[in-house]
Amino acid sequence: HKNMKKYFVYILFTLFFLNHANASYEGYGPIKLSPTVLKYFKKYLDARTVQNKSMGAEKFGRGWLFFVEENGEEFGYTYCPQGKQCDRSPQQARRACIKNVKKYLKRKGKCKLFAKQRTIVWDNKRLKIPNNATDKEIESILRDYNFID
């Protein structure tokens, strides 16, 4: 019984931690995605897109975490290679975003979590983008929630 109790506490802790681990990364407030960010967000959502040419069989995959700079002008994301189990830390995608802000916008910026897999989490929303959504449908969803003009 003692081991069962420890196991149960461990499961509860893990569930609680995993559900709240990304909370401090989530973005909030008004944001408009730049045309570049929109283009790459659609790429991020498309599992058939080559995410990384140098990865051989793992070049395809589904978008995992998508971060945007608070002004919507830059981004960074990670993907989960096809056929793999992923539990990626948000740090990698966040760092990619910060690096892009520095490289392309020539300044420092804060990057926040915009989407987890196919769900937009900005402003505590839980907007699921359907798997078979077309580019036009994705744009329509983003427009309806004021993420693009």
GROMACS .gro file of C-alpha atoms in nm:
model
  149
    1HIS     CA    1   0.000   0.000   0.000
    2LYS     CA    2   0.286   0.236   0.074
    3ASN     CA    3   0.421   0.204  -0.281
    4MET     CA    4   0.074   0.254  -0.429
    5LYS     CA    5   0.035   0.575  -0.230
    6LYS     CA    6   0.376   0.703  -0.348
    7TYR     CA    7   0.288   0.613  -0.705
    8PHE     CA    8  -0.049   0.790  -0.680
    9VAL     CA    9   0.112   1.106  -0.536
   10TYR     CA   10   0.372   1.095  -0.814
   11ILE     CA   11   0.099   1.074  -1.081
   12LEU     CA   12  -0.094   1.363  -0.928
   13PHE     CA   13   0.221   1.574  -0.904
   14THR     CA   14   0.316   1.494  -1.264
   15LEU     CA   15  -0.029   1.581  -1.397
   16PHE     CA   16  -0.040   1.904  -1.200
   17PHE     CA   17   0.314   2.000  -1.301
   18LEU     CA   18   0.271   1.921  -1.669
   19ASN     CA   19  -0.056   2.114  -1.687
   20HIS     CA   20   0.098   2.420  -1.524
   21ALA     CA   21   0.456   2.397  -1.651
   22ASN     CA   22   0.386   2.606  -1.961
   23ALA     CA   23   0.147   2.852  -1.793
   24SER     CA   24   0.418   3.111  -1.728
   25TYR     CA   25   0.517   3.098  -2.096
   26GLU     CA   26   0.170   3.164  -2.237
   27GLY     CA   27   0.117   3.497  -2.406
   28TYR     CA   28  -0.168   3.739  -2.346
   29GLY     CA   29  -0.299   4.070  -2.467
   30PRO     CA   30  -0.369   4.203  -2.815
   31ILE     CA   31  -0.140   4.067  -3.085
   32LYS     CA   32  -0.132   4.074  -3.465
   33LEU     CA   33   0.080   3.816  -3.642
   34SER     CA   34   0.303   3.957  -3.916
   35PRO     CA   35   0.270   3.802  -4.266
   36THR     CA   36   0.598   3.614  -4.205
   37VAL     CA   37   0.477   3.471  -3.873
   38LEU     CA   38   0.146   3.374  -4.036
   39LYS     CA   39   0.331   3.194  -4.318
   40TYR     CA   40   0.541   2.992  -4.072
   41PHE     CA   41   0.248   2.924  -3.839
   42LYS     CA   42   0.073   2.756  -4.134
   43LYS     CA   43   0.393   2.561  -4.206
   44TYR     CA   44   0.409   2.463  -3.837
   45LEU     CA   45   0.052   2.327  -3.859
   46ASP     CA   46   0.123   2.120  -4.173
   47ALA     CA   47   0.261   1.776  -4.078
   48ARG     CA   48   0.349   1.711  -4.447
   49THR     CA   49   0.590   2.005  -4.456
   50VAL     CA   50   0.961   1.930  -4.441
   51GLN     CA   51   1.050   2.084  -4.104
   52ASN     CA   52   1.422   2.011  -4.115
   53LYS     CA   53   1.591   1.888  -4.436
   54SER     CA   54   1.901   1.761  -4.254
   55MET     CA   55   1.707   1.517  -4.036
   56GLY     CA   56   1.658   1.239  -4.294
   57ALA     CA   57   1.355   1.028  -4.202
   58GLU     CA   58   1.277   1.269  -3.917
   59LYS     CA   59   1.247   1.573  -4.142
   60PHE     CA   60   0.866   1.553  -4.128
   61GLY     CA   61   0.670   1.603  -3.810
   62ARG     CA   62   0.391   1.782  -3.634
   63GLY     CA   63   0.434   2.124  -3.479
   64TRP     CA   64   0.485   2.097  -3.105
   65LEU     CA   65   0.524   2.446  -2.955
   66PHE     CA   66   0.497   2.780  -3.136
   67PHE     CA   67   0.627   3.096  -2.967
   68VAL     CA   68   0.579   3.450  -3.094
   69GLU     CA   69   0.745   3.775  -3.000
   70GLU     CA   70   0.499   3.992  -2.805
   71ASN     CA   71   0.447   4.226  -3.104
   72GLY     CA   72   0.375   3.933  -3.338
   73GLU     CA   73   0.675   4.017  -3.558
   74GLU     CA   74   0.892   3.707  -3.504
   75PHE     CA   75   0.854   3.345  -3.398
   76GLY     CA   76   1.026   3.022  -3.305
   77TYR     CA   77   0.891   2.668  -3.292
   78THR     CA   78   0.972   2.306  -3.233
   79TYR     CA   79   0.824   2.003  -3.401
   80CYS     CA   80   0.792   1.638  -3.309
   81PRO     CA   81   0.949   1.409  -3.572
   82GLN     CA   82   0.705   1.169  -3.736
   83GLY     CA   83   0.659   0.845  -3.544
   84LYS     CA   84   0.827   0.975  -3.227
   85GLN     CA   85   0.690   1.033  -2.879
   86CYS     CA   86   0.762   1.390  -2.773
   87ASP     CA   87   0.756   1.574  -2.446
   88ARG     CA   88   0.963   1.877  -2.535
   89SER     CA   89   1.052   2.156  -2.301
   90PRO     CA   90   0.927   2.498  -2.410
   91GLN     CA   91   1.282   2.635  -2.373
   92GLN     CA   92   1.397   2.522  -2.718
   93ALA     CA   93   1.114   2.696  -2.906
   94ARG     CA   94   1.139   3.006  -2.685
   95ARG     CA   95   1.515   3.032  -2.744
   96ALA     CA   96   1.462   2.996  -3.121
   97CYS     CA   97   1.214   3.285  -3.107
   98ILE     CA   98   1.447   3.508  -2.901
   99LYS     CA   99   1.733   3.429  -3.141
  100ASN     CA  100   1.515   3.522  -3.443
  101VAL     CA  101   1.412   3.851  -3.280
  102LYS     CA  102   1.778   3.939  -3.227
  103LYS     CA  103   1.883   3.827  -3.577
  104TYR     CA  104   1.600   3.972  -3.788
  105LEU     CA  105   1.458   4.258  -3.579
  106LYS     CA  106   1.798   4.361  -3.438
  107ARG     CA  107   1.665   4.402  -3.085
  108LYS     CA  108   1.571   4.214  -2.772
  109GLY     CA  109   1.218   4.091  -2.732
  110LYS     CA  110   1.000   3.875  -2.513
  111CYS     CA  111   0.867   3.557  -2.669
  112LYS     CA  112   0.552   3.393  -2.542
  113LEU     CA  113   0.374   3.066  -2.618
  114PHE     CA  114   0.113   3.108  -2.892
  115ALA     CA  115   0.021   2.746  -2.963
  116LYS     CA  116   0.072   2.397  -2.821
  117GLN     CA  117   0.050   2.150  -3.106
  118ARG     CA  118  -0.272   2.250  -3.290
  119THR     CA  119  -0.424   2.453  -3.006
  120ILE     CA  120  -0.383   2.830  -2.978
  121VAL     CA  121  -0.329   2.912  -2.610
  122TRP     CA  122  -0.271   3.290  -2.634
  123ASP     CA  123  -0.489   3.485  -2.388
  124ASN     CA  124  -0.583   3.158  -2.219
  125LYS     CA  125  -0.787   3.060  -2.525
  126ARG     CA  126  -0.804   2.695  -2.623
  127LEU     CA  127  -0.866   2.725  -2.997
  128LYS     CA  128  -0.816   2.392  -3.170
  129ILE     CA  129  -0.720   2.415  -3.537
  130PRO     CA  130  -0.875   2.115  -3.718
  131ASN     CA  131  -0.626   1.868  -3.871
  132ASN     CA  132  -0.770   1.910  -4.220
  133ALA     CA  133  -0.801   2.293  -4.207
  134THR     CA  134  -0.699   2.467  -4.530
  135ASP     CA  135  -0.482   2.781  -4.534
  136LYS     CA  136  -0.798   2.988  -4.588
  137GLU     CA  137  -0.973   2.823  -4.292
  138ILE     CA  138  -0.668   2.881  -4.069
  139GLU     CA  139  -0.663   3.247  -4.173
  140SER     CA  140  -1.038   3.274  -4.108
  141ILE     CA  141  -0.997   3.136  -3.753
  142LEU     CA  142  -0.705   3.373  -3.685
  143ARG     CA  143  -0.903   3.668  -3.828
  144ASP     CA  144  -1.213   3.583  -3.619
  145TYR     CA  145  -1.001   3.610  -3.303
  146ASN     CA  146  -0.813   3.924  -3.417
  147PHE     CA  147  -0.474   3.754  -3.454
  148ILE     CA  148  -0.449   3.884  -3.813
  149ASP     CA  149  -0.619   4.168  -4.005
   0.00000   0.00000   0.00000
